């Protein structure tokens, strides 16, 4: 038995932590890396004893079993499709694709090809998420949630994360914000969303600020307000999640968590945000070698993207959008 031979696309933060995890695990071997430029792929590859390669050739190599796609959001769908068509197992960082229909068709393709398609959603592995899950029973029926992700950034970087085409609709590029909520609170009945972008030049694709606000009404009746914004016209960063229940509340502020009930106020132990990609990688290798289950299903990942896609449509139409297929 040879180790699982891996091809990696991307040379940024996610790719680096993937390469480190793969290198540290004897069950995997990093064969080659593809990057934005060949120079970057070469210098990155040298650090991990891997060759530099062109991504389209890499997915076709017979000595690669698993492709890990850790590059800009715009290219995920195209690369996942090519890798699955070449018969590889695939790990892709969220989002699977920028549109719901593309994501749905990729999941079908993986089934047809009988290959693993795992979409990373490390937010579900985080100590914050586990602490919330464990605390939910203590607050009774949750009825109102406020989830704010504001990042003040000045000057806004000239990066893919500030390109509408390359990042995608804000709640699609950052679908983790929706997924946290659908994982905790189930299906969504309606979405009402507004989105706005500011650019400093005539070049509209590259923005300096974006602000997206969405109201999600869950089938349970719970209402969630989600705010995602970043850039120059955001003056104070804020990363908070408030969950209000009939018997208590959960408040997450940055790395601090609190559970509040009528009887007491208690600090939640939330661990660290580090090590989550390593955990994801280990679970993929466990799954491929011994068949143990992964922590997120394609169906759950696709559902989060469906809600994000509906938010995009709502913003475009200026109307509330109802999600189909909901059982009342
Ligand atoms: P990053 O550090 O900015 O790296 C982005 C990668 O894409 C680099 O290899 C970069 O190469 C390349 N790239 C940039 N612009 C490009 C373009 N126009 N065309 C082709 N390639 C381009 O980003 P990251 O944080 O690793 O994110 C990668 C993926 O992981 C994204 O899908 C993100 O949603 C996902 N993710 C990241 C995190 C996280 O904590 N960072 C968490 C969850 C999911 P150059 O540097 O040579 O331009
Ligand atoms: C998510 N972090 C993301 C994403 C990007 C970054 C592009 C995916 C898109 C999104 O969900 O908005 C980029 N995150 C960064 C950068 C920093 C950062 C450039 O913290 C700079 C420090 N990610 C990291 C680091 C940690 C990290 C250093 O780059 C932790 C120590 C964690 N990023 C992290 C987690 C998510 C994420 C846990 C999932 C989103 C969530 O928690 O909801």
PDB file of C-alpha atoms and ligand atoms in Angstrom, residues 10-15 36 40 70-76 93-95 120 122 159-160 166 173 277, ligand 1:
ATOM      1  CA  UNK A  10      -2.979  27.125  -4.189  1.00  0.00           C
ATOM      2  CA  UNK A  11      -0.023  28.627  -2.353  1.00  0.00           C
ATOM      3  CA  UNK A  12      -1.726  30.916   0.179  1.00  0.00           C
ATOM      4  CA  UNK A  13      -2.680  30.466   3.846  1.00  0.00           C
ATOM      5  CA  UNK A  14      -5.089  27.546   3.422  1.00  0.00           C
ATOM      6  CA  UNK A  15      -2.665  25.776   1.046  1.00  0.00           C
ATOM      7  CA  UNK A  36      -1.077  31.452  -9.562  1.00  0.00           C
ATOM      8  CA  UNK A  40       5.222  30.830  -6.512  1.00  0.00           C
ATOM      9  CA  UNK A  70      -7.196  25.790  -1.925  1.00  0.00           C
ATOM     10  CA  UNK A  71      -7.187  28.701  -4.338  1.00  0.00           C
ATOM     11  CA  UNK A  72      -9.527  31.645  -5.050  1.00  0.00           C
ATOM     12  CA  UNK A  73     -13.287  30.996  -4.905  1.00  0.00           C
ATOM     13  CA  UNK A  74     -13.976  31.802  -8.575  1.00  0.00           C
ATOM     14  CA  UNK A  75     -11.945  28.790  -9.753  1.00  0.00           C
ATOM     15  CA  UNK A  76     -13.253  26.145  -7.338  1.00  0.00           C
ATOM     16  CA  UNK A  93     -12.097  24.786   0.624  1.00  0.00           C
ATOM     17  CA  UNK A  94     -15.526  26.414   0.887  1.00  0.00           C
ATOM     18  CA  UNK A  95     -17.397  27.523  -1.182  1.00  0.00           C
ATOM     19  CA  UNK A 120     -14.054  21.983   4.031  1.00  0.00           C
ATOM     20  CA  UNK A 122     -13.780  24.316   9.491  1.00  0.00           C
ATOM     21  CA  UNK A 159      -6.620  41.117  -3.416  1.00  0.00           C
ATOM     22  CA  UNK A 160      -9.056  38.504  -4.663  1.00  0.00           C
ATOM     23  CA  UNK A 166     -13.145  36.235  -7.576  1.00  0.00           C
ATOM     24  CA  UNK A 173     -17.636  33.586  -0.401  1.00  0.00           C
ATOM     25  CA  UNK A 277      -7.354  22.687   8.834  1.00  0.00           C
TER      26      UNK A 277
HETATM   27  P1  LIG B   1      -4.830  33.449   0.140  1.00  0.00           P
HETATM   28  O1  LIG B   1      -3.898  33.235   1.285  1.00  0.00           O
HETATM   29  O2  LIG B   1      -5.088  34.820  -0.352  1.00  0.00           O
HETATM   30  O3  LIG B   1      -4.290  32.559  -1.098  1.00  0.00           O
HETATM   31  C1  LIG B   1      -4.927  32.630  -2.344  1.00  0.00           C
HETATM   32  C2  LIG B   1      -4.243  31.746  -3.387  1.00  0.00           C
HETATM   33  O4  LIG B   1      -4.829  32.010  -4.669  1.00  0.00           O
HETATM   34  C3  LIG B   1      -2.757  32.009  -3.567  1.00  0.00           C
HETATM   35  O5  LIG B   1      -2.134  30.846  -4.059  1.00  0.00           O
HETATM   36  C4  LIG B   1      -2.766  33.099  -4.634  1.00  0.00           C
HETATM   37  O6  LIG B   1      -1.545  33.148  -5.360  1.00  0.00           O
HETATM   38  C5  LIG B   1      -3.858  32.611  -5.545  1.00  0.00           C
HETATM   39  N1  LIG B   1      -4.470  33.719  -6.298  1.00  0.00           N
HETATM   40  C6  LIG B   1      -4.695  34.984  -5.899  1.00  0.00           C
HETATM   41  N2  LIG B   1      -5.282  35.694  -6.883  1.00  0.00           N
HETATM   42  C7  LIG B   1      -5.417  34.853  -7.926  1.00  0.00           C
HETATM   43  C8  LIG B   1      -5.939  34.994  -9.238  1.00  0.00           C
HETATM   44  N3  LIG B   1      -6.448  36.145  -9.675  1.00  0.00           N
HETATM   45  N4  LIG B   1      -5.917  33.918 -10.066  1.00  0.00           N
HETATM   46  C9  LIG B   1      -5.408  32.732  -9.658  1.00  0.00           C
HETATM   47  N5  LIG B   1      -4.893  32.552  -8.423  1.00  0.00           N
HETATM   48  C10 LIG B   1      -4.906  33.591  -7.572  1.00  0.00           C
HETATM   49  O7  LIG B   1      -6.265  32.797   0.438  1.00  0.00           O
HETATM   50  P2  LIG B   1      -6.667  31.651   1.490  1.00  0.00           P
HETATM   51  O8  LIG B   1      -7.043  32.267   2.768  1.00  0.00           O
HETATM   52  O9  LIG B   1      -5.643  30.571   1.449  1.00  0.00           O
HETATM   53  O10 LIG B   1      -8.012  31.118   0.805  1.00  0.00           O
HETATM   54  C11 LIG B   1      -8.019  30.080  -0.158  1.00  0.00           C
HETATM   55  C12 LIG B   1      -9.369  29.367  -0.092  1.00  0.00           C
HETATM   56  O11 LIG B   1      -9.530  28.821   1.209  1.00  0.00           O
HETATM   57  C13 LIG B   1     -10.560  30.274  -0.347  1.00  0.00           C
HETATM   58  O12 LIG B   1     -11.502  29.562  -1.093  1.00  0.00           O
HETATM   59  C14 LIG B   1     -11.122  30.537   1.051  1.00  0.00           C
HETATM   60  O13 LIG B   1     -12.516  30.749   1.037  1.00  0.00           O
HETATM   61  C15 LIG B   1     -10.801  29.208   1.725  1.00  0.00           C
HETATM   62  N6  LIG B   1     -10.764  29.292   3.200  1.00  0.00           N
HETATM   63  C16 LIG B   1      -9.781  30.000   3.819  1.00  0.00           C
HETATM   64  C17 LIG B   1      -9.746  30.076   5.218  1.00  0.00           C
HETATM   65  C18 LIG B   1      -8.680  30.842   5.975  1.00  0.00           C
HETATM   66  O14 LIG B   1      -8.666  30.766   7.189  1.00  0.00           O
HETATM   67  N7  LIG B   1      -7.787  31.554   5.346  1.00  0.00           N
HETATM   68  C19 LIG B   1     -10.720  29.392   5.956  1.00  0.00           C
HETATM   69  C20 LIG B   1     -11.704  28.669   5.292  1.00  0.00           C
HETATM   70  C21 LIG B   1     -11.703  28.622   3.910  1.00  0.00           C
HETATM   71  P3  LIG B   1      -0.622  34.502  -5.340  1.00  0.00           P
HETATM   72  O15 LIG B   1      -0.365  34.782  -3.899  1.00  0.00           O
HETATM   73  O16 LIG B   1       0.581  34.099  -6.111  1.00  0.00           O
HETATM   74  O17 LIG B   1      -1.468  35.557  -5.998  1.00  0.00           O
END
